[in-house]
Coordinates of C-alpha atoms and ligand atoms in Angstrom, one line a residue:
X27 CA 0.0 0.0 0.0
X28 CA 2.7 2.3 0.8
X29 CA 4.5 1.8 -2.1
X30 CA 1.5 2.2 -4.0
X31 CA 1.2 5.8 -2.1
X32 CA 5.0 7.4 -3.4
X33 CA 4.1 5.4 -6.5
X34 CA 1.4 7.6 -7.7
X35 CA 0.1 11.4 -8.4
X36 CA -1.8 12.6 -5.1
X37 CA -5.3 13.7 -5.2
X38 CA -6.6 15.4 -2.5
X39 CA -10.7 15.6 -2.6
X40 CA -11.9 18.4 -0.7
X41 CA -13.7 16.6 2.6
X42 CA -16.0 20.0 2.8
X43 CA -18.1 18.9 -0.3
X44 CA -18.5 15.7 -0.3
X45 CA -19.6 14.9 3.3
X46 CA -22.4 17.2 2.7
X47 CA -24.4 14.8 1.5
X48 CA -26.2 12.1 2.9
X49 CA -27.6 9.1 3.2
X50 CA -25.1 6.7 4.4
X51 CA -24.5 3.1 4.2
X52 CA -23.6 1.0 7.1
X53 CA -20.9 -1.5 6.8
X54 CA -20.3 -3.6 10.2
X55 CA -16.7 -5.1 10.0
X56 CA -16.4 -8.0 12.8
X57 CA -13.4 -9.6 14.1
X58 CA -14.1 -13.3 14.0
X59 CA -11.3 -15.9 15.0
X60 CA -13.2 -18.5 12.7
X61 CA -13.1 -16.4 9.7
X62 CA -10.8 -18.2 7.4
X63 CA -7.7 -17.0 5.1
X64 CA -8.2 -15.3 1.8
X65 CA -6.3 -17.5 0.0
X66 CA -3.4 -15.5 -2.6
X67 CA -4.8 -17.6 -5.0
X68 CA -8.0 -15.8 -5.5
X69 CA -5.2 -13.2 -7.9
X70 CA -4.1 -15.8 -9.8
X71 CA -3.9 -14.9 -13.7
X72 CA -4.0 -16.5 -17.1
X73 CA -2.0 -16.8 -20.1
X74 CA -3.3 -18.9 -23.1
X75 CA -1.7 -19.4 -26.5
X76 CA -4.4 -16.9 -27.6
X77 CA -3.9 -13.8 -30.0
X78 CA -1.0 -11.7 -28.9
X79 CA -1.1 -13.0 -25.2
X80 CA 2.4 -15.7 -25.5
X81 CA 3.8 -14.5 -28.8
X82 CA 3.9 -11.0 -29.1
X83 CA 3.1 -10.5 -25.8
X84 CA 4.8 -12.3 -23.1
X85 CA 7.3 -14.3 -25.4
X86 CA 9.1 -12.0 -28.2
X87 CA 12.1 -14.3 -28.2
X88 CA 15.8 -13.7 -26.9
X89 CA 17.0 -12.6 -30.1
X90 CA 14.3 -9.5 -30.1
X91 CA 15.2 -5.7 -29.5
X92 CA 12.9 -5.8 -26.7
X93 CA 14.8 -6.4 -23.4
X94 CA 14.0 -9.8 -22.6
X95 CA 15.0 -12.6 -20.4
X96 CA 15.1 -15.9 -21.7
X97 CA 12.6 -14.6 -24.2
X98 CA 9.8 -13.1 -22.1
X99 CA 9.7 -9.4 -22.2
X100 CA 11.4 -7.8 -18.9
X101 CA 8.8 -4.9 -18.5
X102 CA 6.1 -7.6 -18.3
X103 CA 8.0 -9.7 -15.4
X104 CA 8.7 -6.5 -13.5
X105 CA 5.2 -5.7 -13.5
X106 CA 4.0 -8.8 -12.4
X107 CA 6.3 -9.2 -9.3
X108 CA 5.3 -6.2 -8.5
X109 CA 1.7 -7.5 -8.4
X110 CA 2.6 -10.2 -6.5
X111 CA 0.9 -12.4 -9.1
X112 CA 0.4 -15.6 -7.2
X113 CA -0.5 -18.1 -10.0
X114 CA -0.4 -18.5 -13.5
X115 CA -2.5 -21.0 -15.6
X116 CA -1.6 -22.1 -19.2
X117 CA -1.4 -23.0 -22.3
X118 CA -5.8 -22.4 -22.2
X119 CA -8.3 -22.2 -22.6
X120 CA -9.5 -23.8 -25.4
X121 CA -6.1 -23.7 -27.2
X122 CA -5.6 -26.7 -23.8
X123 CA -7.2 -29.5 -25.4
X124 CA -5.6 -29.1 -28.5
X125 CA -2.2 -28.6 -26.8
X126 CA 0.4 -31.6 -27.5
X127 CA 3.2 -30.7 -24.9
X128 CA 5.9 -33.1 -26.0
X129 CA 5.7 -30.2 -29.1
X130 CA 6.8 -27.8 -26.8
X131 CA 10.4 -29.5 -26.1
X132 CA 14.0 -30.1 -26.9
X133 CA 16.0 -28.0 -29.2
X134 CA 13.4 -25.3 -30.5
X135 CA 14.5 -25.4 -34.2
X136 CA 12.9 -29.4 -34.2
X137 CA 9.5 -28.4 -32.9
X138 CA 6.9 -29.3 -35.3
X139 CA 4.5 -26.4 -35.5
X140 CA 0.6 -26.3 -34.7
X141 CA -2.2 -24.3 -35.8
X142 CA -4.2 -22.8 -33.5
X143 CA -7.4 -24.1 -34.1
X144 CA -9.7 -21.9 -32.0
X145 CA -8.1 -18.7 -31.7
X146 CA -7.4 -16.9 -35.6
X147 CA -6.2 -20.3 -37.3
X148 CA -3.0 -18.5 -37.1
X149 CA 0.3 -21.3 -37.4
X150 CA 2.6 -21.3 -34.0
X151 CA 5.8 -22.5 -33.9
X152 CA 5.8 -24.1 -30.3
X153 CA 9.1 -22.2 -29.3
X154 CA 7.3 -21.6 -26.0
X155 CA 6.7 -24.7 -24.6
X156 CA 7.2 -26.3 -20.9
X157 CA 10.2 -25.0 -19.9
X158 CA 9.6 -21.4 -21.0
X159 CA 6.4 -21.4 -18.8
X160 CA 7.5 -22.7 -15.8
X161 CA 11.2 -21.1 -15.8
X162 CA 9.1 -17.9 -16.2
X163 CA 7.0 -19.3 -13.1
X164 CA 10.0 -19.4 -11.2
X165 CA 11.4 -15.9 -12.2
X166 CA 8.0 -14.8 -11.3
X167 CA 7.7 -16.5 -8.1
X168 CA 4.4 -17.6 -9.1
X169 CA 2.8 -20.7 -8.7
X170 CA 2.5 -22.5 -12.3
X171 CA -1.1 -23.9 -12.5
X172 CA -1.1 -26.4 -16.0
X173 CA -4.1 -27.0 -17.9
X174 CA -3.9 -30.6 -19.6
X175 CA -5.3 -32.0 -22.2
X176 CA -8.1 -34.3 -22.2
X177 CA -9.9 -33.6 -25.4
X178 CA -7.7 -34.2 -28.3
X179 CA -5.0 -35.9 -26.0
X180 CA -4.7 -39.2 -24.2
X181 CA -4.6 -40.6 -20.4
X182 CA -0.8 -41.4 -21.0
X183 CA 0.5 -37.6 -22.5
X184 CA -1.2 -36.4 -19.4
X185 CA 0.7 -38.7 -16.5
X186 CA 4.0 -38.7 -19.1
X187 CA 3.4 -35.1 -18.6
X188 CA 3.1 -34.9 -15.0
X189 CA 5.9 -37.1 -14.5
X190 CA 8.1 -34.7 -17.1
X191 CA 8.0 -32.0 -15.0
X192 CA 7.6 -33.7 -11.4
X193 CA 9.7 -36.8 -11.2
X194 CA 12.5 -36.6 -8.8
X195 CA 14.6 -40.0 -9.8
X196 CA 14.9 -42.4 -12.5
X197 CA 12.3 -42.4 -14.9
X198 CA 11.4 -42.0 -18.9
X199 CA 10.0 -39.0 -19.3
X200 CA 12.3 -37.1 -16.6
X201 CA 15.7 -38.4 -18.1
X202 CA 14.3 -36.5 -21.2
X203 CA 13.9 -33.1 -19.2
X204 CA 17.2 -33.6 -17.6
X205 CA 18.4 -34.6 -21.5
X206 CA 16.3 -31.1 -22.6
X207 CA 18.6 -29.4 -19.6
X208 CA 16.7 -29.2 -16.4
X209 CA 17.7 -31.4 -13.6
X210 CA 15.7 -30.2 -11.2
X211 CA 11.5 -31.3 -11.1
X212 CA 9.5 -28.1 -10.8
X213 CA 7.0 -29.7 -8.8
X214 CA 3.7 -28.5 -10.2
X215 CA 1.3 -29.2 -7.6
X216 CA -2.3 -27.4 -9.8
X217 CA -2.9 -29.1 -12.4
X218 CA -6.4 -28.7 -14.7
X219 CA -7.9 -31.9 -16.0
X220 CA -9.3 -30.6 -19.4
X221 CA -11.1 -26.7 -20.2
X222 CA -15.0 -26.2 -20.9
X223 CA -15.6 -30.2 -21.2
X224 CA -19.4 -29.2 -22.1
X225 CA -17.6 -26.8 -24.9
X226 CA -14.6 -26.5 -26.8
X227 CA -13.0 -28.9 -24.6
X228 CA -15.3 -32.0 -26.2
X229 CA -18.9 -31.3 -25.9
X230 CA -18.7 -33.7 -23.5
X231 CA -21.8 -33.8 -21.2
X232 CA -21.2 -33.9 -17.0
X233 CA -21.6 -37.3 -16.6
X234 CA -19.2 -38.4 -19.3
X235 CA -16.7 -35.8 -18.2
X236 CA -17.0 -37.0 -14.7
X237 CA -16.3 -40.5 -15.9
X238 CA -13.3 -39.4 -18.0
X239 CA -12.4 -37.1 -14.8
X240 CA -11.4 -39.9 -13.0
X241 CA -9.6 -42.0 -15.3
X242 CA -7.2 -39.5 -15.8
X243 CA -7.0 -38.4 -12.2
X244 CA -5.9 -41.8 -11.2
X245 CA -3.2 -42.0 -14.1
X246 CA -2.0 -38.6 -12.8
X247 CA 0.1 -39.7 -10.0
X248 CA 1.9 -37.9 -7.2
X249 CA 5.8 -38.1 -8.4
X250 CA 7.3 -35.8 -5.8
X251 CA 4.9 -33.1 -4.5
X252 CA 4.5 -33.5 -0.6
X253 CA 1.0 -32.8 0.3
X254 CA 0.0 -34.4 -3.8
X255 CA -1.1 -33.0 -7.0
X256 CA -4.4 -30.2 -6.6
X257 CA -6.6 -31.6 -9.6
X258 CA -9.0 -28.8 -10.5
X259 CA -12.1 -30.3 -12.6
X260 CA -13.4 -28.5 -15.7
X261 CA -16.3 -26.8 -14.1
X262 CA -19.6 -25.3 -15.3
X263 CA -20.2 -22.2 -17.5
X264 CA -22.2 -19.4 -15.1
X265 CA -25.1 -20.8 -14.1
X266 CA -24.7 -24.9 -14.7
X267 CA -25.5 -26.0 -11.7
X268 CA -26.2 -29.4 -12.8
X269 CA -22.8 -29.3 -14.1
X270 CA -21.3 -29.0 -10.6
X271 CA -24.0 -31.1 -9.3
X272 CA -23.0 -34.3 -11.5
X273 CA -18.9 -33.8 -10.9
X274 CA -19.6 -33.7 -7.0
X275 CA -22.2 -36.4 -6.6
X276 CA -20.0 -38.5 -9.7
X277 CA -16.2 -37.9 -8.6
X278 CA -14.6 -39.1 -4.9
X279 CA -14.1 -36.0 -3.0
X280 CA -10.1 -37.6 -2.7
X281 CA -9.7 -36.7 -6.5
X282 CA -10.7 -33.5 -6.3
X283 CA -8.5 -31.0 -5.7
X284 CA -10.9 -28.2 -7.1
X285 CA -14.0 -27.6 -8.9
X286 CA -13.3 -24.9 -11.7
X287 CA -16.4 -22.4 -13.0
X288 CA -16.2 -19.8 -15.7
X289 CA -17.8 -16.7 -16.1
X290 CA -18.0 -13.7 -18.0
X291 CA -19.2 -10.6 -18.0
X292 CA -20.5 -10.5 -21.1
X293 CA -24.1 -8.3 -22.4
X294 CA -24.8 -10.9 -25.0
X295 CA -22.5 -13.1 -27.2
X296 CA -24.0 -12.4 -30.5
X297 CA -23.6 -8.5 -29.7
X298 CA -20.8 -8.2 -27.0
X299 CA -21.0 -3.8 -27.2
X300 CA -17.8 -1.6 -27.4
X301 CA -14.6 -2.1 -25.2
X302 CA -14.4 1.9 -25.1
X303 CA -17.3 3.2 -26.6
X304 CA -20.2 2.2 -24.4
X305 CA -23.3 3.9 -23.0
X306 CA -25.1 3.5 -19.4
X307 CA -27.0 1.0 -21.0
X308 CA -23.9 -1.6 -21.7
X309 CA -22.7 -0.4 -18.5
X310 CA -25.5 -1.3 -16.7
X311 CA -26.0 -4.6 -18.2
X312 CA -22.3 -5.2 -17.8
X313 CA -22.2 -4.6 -14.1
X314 CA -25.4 -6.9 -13.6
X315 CA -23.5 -9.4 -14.8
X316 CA -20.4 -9.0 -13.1
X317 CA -22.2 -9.1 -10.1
X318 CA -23.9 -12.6 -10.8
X319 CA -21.1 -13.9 -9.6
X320 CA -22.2 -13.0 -6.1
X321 CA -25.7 -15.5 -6.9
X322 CA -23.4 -18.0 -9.2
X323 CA -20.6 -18.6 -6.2
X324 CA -23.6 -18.7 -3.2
X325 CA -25.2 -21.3 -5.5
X326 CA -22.5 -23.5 -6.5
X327 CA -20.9 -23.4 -3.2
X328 CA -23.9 -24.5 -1.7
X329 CA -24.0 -27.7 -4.2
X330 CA -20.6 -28.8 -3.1
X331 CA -21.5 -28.2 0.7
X332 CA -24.1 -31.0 0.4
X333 CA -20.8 -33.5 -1.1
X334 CA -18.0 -31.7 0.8
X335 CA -19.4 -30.2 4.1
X336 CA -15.7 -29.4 5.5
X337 CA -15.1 -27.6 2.3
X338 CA -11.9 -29.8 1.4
X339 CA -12.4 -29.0 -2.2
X340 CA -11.7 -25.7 -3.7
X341 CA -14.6 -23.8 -5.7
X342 CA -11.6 -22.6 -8.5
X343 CA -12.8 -19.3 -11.0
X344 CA -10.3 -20.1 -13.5
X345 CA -12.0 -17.7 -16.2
X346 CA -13.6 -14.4 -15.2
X347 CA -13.4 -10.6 -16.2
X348 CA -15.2 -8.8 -19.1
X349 CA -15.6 -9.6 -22.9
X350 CA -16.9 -6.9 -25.6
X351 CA -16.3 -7.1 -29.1
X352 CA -12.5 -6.9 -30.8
X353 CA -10.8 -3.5 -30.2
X354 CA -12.0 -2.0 -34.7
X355 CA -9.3 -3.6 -37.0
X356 CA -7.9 -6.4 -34.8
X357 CA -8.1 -10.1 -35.6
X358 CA -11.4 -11.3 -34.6
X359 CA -9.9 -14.4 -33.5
X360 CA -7.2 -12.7 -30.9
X361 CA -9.9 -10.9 -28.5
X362 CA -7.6 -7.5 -27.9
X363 CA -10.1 -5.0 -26.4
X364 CA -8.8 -2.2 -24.3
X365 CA -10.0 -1.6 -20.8
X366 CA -11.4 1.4 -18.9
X367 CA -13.1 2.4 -15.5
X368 CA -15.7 0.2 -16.3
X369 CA -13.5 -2.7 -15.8
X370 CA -11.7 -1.7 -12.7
X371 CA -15.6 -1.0 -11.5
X372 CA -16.1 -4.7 -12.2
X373 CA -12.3 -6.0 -10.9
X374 CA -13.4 -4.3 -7.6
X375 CA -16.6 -5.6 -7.6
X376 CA -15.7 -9.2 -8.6
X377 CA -12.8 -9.4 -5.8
X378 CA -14.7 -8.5 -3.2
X379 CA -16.9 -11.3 -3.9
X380 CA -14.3 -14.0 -4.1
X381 CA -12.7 -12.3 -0.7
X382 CA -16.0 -12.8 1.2
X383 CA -16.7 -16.4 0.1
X384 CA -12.8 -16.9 0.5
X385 CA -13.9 -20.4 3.0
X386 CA -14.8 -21.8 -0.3
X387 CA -13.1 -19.9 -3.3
X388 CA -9.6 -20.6 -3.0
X389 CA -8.1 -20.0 -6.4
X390 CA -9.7 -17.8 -9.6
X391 CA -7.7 -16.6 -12.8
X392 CA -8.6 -13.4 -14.2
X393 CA -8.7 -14.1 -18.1
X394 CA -6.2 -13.0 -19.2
X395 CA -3.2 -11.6 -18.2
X396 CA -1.8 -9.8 -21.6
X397 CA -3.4 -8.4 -24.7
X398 CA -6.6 -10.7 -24.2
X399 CA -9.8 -10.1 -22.7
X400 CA -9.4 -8.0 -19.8
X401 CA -5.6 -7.7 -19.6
X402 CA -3.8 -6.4 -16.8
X403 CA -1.2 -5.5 -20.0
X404 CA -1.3 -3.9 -23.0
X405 CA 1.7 -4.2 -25.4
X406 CA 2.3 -2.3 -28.8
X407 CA 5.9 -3.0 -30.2
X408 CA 8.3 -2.1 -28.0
X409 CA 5.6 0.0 -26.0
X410 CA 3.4 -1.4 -22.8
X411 CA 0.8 0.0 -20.4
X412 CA -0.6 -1.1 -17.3
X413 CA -4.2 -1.0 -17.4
X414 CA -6.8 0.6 -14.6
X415 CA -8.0 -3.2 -13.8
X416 CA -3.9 -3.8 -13.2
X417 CA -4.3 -1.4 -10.3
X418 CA -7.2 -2.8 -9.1
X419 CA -5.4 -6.2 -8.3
X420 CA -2.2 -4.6 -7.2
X421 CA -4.7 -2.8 -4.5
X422 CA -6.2 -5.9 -3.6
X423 CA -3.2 -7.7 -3.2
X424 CA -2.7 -6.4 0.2
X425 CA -6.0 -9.0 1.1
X426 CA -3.4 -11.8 -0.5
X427 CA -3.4 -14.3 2.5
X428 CA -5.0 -12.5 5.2
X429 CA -7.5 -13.2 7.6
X430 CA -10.9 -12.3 6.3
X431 CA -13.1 -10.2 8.1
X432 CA -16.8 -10.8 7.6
X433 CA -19.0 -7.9 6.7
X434 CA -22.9 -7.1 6.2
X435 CA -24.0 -3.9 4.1
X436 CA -27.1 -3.2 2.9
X437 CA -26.3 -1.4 -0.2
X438 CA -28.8 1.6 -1.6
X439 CA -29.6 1.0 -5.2
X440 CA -27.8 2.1 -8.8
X441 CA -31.0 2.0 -10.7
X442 CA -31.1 2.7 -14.1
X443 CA -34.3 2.1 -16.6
X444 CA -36.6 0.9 -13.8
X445 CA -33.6 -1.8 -13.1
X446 CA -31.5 -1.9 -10.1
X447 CA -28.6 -3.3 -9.0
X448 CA -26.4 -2.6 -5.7
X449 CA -24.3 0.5 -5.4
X450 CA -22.0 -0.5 -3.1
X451 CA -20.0 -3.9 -2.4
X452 CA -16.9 -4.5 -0.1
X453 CA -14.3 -6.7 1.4
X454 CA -12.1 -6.5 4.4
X455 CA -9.0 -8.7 5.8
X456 CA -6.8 -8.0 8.6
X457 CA -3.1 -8.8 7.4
X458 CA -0.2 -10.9 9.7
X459 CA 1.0 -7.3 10.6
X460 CA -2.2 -7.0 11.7
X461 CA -3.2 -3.9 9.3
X462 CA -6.5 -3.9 8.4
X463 CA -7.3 -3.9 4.5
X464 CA -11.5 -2.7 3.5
X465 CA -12.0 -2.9 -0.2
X466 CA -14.6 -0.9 -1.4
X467 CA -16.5 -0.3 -4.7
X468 CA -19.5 2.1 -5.7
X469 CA -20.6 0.9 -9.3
X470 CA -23.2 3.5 -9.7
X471 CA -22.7 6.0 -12.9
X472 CA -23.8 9.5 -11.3
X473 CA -23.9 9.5 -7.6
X474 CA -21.4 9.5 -4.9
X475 CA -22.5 7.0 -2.0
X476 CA -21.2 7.4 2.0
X477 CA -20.6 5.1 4.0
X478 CA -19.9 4.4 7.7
X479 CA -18.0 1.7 9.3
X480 CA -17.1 1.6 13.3
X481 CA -13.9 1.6 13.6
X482 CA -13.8 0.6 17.6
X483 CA -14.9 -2.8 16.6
X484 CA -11.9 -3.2 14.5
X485 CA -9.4 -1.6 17.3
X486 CA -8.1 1.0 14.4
X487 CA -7.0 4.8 15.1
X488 CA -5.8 5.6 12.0
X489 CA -6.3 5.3 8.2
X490 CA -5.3 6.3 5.1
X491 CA -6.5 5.4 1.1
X492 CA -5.7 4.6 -2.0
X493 CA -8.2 5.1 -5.1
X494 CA -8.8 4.5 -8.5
X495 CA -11.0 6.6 -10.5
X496 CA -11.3 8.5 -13.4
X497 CA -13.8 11.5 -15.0
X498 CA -15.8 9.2 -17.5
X499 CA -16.2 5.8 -17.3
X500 CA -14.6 5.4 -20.4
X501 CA -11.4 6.9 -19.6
X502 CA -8.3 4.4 -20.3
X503 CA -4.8 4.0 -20.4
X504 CA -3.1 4.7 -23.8
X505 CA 0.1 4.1 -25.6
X506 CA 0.4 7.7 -25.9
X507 CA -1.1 8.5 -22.4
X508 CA -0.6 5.5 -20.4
X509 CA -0.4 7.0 -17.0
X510 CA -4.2 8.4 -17.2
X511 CA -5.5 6.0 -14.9
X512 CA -3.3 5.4 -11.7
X513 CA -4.4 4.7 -8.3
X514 CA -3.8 7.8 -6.1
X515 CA -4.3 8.8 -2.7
X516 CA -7.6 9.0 -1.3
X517 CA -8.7 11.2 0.9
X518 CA -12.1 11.1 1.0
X519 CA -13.0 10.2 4.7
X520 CA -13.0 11.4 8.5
X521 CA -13.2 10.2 11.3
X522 CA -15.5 11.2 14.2
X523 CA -16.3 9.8 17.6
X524 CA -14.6 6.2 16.9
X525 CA -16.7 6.0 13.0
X526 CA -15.3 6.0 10.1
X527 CA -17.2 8.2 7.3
X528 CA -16.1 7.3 3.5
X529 CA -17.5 9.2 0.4
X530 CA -17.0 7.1 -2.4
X531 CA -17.6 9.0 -5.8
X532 CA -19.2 6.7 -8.7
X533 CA -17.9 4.2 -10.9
X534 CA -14.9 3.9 -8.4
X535 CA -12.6 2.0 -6.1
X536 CA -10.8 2.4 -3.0
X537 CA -8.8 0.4 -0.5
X538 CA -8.5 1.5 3.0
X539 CA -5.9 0.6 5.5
X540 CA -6.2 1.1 9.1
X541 CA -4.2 0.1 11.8
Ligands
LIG618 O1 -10.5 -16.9 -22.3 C1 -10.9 -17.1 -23.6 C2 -11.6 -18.5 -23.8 O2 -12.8 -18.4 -23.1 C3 -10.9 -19.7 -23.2 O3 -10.0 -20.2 -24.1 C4 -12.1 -20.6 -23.0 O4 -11.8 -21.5 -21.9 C5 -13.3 -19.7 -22.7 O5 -14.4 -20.0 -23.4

């Protein structure tokens, strides 16, 4: 947080103003020992052979201009250690099930190429393959998460696979890695079994899957990882619940590490609306989808309660952010679209759902990290930006592995066309250093909203903010101006007799920290 403070431009919002209106929200914070940890996992991100996310994004290869290391562009490492980006899943997405990972190694100039079916037919060269990923993971500090292939692959590339990267002594498959020059396993302990199984994955249905599930499960063995391999289940699209219903009631609960669910924030897939150039009306929509995932996570949750009462199993959202059509003259097939306030609205909004059902979502992915979907990074060429929903998680990541504290609110309405949705959602965590962390998002267009929070009950004296806002909701980051949106220092509360009184301006976030 401090970091974040000498990092940025200060604004100071006059406190006269904006306390003069009323109409305030109370959010009641408790302390509660049994409150469990918001697992880091929750930021993980996600980097598919898709468009210009790997090549051209991440990968430019060591013999590019572009400072690099090993390959992967050095401006796009900096920036995601400075996240703190705690895990990374690839090669999909769809681009998963067609993946043949014994492509992806030995000497680069033998690598038969592939074509990448779903995403612009375009022909790759598989010069990123295993080891680039998880070296990369390891530079980053991040916890590789591998999506395997069970649609156009087989039972044995999958446990050949696991026992490439993971095997400790003696075996086939890791003389070759040592042979392809790494001695040491990697020890990947997440590990996805298949991507959309109902879709691109095999338009499979959830009873077939769950069958296949567990074949391959039982062939992906445990080579060196101490506490075993996490398998994470292809899950259900949004609102399948009979999806989740037939995994948990088909698959033991000892072969499931997690139970994955995707979900976009998208108006309508045959007309997806502007990235940029949007009106209240795709805003709207937009945000009441986003915060589905509030009903979606409550309801799936409470399926695998019924098959996993001690929550042993992990509720993983290894797809989620916003999807609008192609940025005007991209490839259709490579899903660039820029990203403004309306998406750091929904990043805000999203996270503090995942951070308040934290007992049961331990691991999400926002899709995807670069240059696809709702990237965290935009490159051009030699040039790169960090976008406002970048900000969003590198505020959040103070709630990375702390101790969640429960809230209630009971949010006033953003109503718009005789629909309304809540204004206001938020999250809170105390860290090890005992700092408290409260997240908080108004997602309403026009008006401001205040809210009041006691701060005896949380033991805190004093507080300062960070925020992330803009002028119009359409504002962005640019090549030529990519410093437009940035968080900067909020200071937009005060404190009276013990309560804490916040005036959050529209379509904005801020994090709080106490202590
Ligand atoms: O993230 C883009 C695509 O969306 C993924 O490849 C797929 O899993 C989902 O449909």
């Amino acid at each position: 947080m401090k970091k974040i403070i000498v990092l940025v431009s200060v604004i100071l919002l006059s406190s006269q103003s904006i306390f003069s209106q009323k109409e305030t929200t109370v959010v009641t914070i408790k302390n509660s020992e049994s409150a469990p940890i918001i697992n880091k996992n929750i930021y993980g991100h996600f980097a598919e052979h898709l468009g210009r996310c790997i090549y051209g994004g991440f990968f430019v290869g060591d013999t590019s201009k572009i400072p690099n290391t090993n390959g992967v562009r050095n401006d796009i490492i900096k920036a995601l250690k400075e996240l703190k980006i705690p895990n990374l899943r690839w090669p999909g997405g769809c681009f998963a099930d067609t993946y043949h990972w014994k492509d992806g190694i030995g000497p680069k100039e033998n690598r038969p190429t592939i074509v990448n079916q779903w995403w612009g037919g375009v022909t790759e060269d598989n010069s990123f393959g295993t080891h680039d990923f998880l070296n990369l993971c390891e530079l980053l500090g991040t916890e590789p998460y591998l999506a395997g292939n069970m649609g156009s692959g087989t039972v044995q590339e999958m446990a050949d696979w696991v026992q490439y990267v993971n095997f400790n002594g003696k075996s086939p498959m890791s003389d070759l890695r040592v042979k392809n020059g790494r001695k040491e396993p990697w020890k990947v302990k997440i590990w996805g079994v298949g991507n959309e199984a109902w879709g691109c994955g095999g338009n499979m249905t959830a009873d077939y899957y769950a069958g296949e599930y567990r074949k391959y499960a039982t062939f992906m063995s445990d080579w060196s990882n101490s506490g075993g391999l996490m398998r994470v289940a292809s899950g259900a699209s949004s609102d399948d619940y009979n999806w989740t219903e037939t995994l948990m009631k088909n698959i033991p609960n000892q072969m499931l590490g997690g139970v994955a669910l995707h979900h976009y924030s998208v108006i309508d897939w045959a007309k997806k609306g502007d990235g940029v150039d949007f009106d209240e009306d795709l805003y709207f929509k937009t945000m009441k989808q986003a915060l589905k995932m509030e009903e979606l996570v409550t309801k799936h949750s409470a399926i695998m309660d019924k098959y996993d009462p001690n929550k042993k199993i992990a509720l993983v959202v290894d797809e989620w952010g916003g999807w609008y059509e192609v940025e005007k003259g991209s490839n259709p097939g490579f899903l660039y679209q820029q990203n403004t306030m309306r998406d750091a609205v929904l990043a805000g909004a999203t996270l503090n759902v995942f951070n308040n059902h934290a007992e049961r979502v331990r691991m999400a992915n926002l899709a995807q990290c670069v240059n696809v979907l709702q990237a965290v990074i935009l490159t051009d060429k030699t040039k790169m930006l960090l976008t406002p929903t970048y900000y969003i998680m590198q505020m959040y990541s103070v709630h990375q592995d702390a101790k969640l504290l429960p809230l209630t609110i009971n949010s006033p309405s953003y109503t718009f066309n005789g629909e309304s949705l809540p204004a206001l959602s938020a999250s809170a965590s105390k860290d090890k250093n005992g700092l408290v962390h409260i997240s908080l998002v108004n997602v309403d267009s026009k008006k401001p909203n205040t809210i009041e929070i006691d701060l005896n009950e949380l033991g805190i004296k004093s507080v300062s903010g960070v925020i992330v806002t803009s002028s119009k909701l359409q504002d962005h980051n640019t090549f030529d101006n990519p410093t437009k949106i940035q968080p900067a220092v909020f200071k937009g509360f005060q404190i009276k007799k013990g309560k804490l009184e916040v005036v959050i301006p529209p379509f904005s976030v801020v994090t709080l920290e106490g202590k």
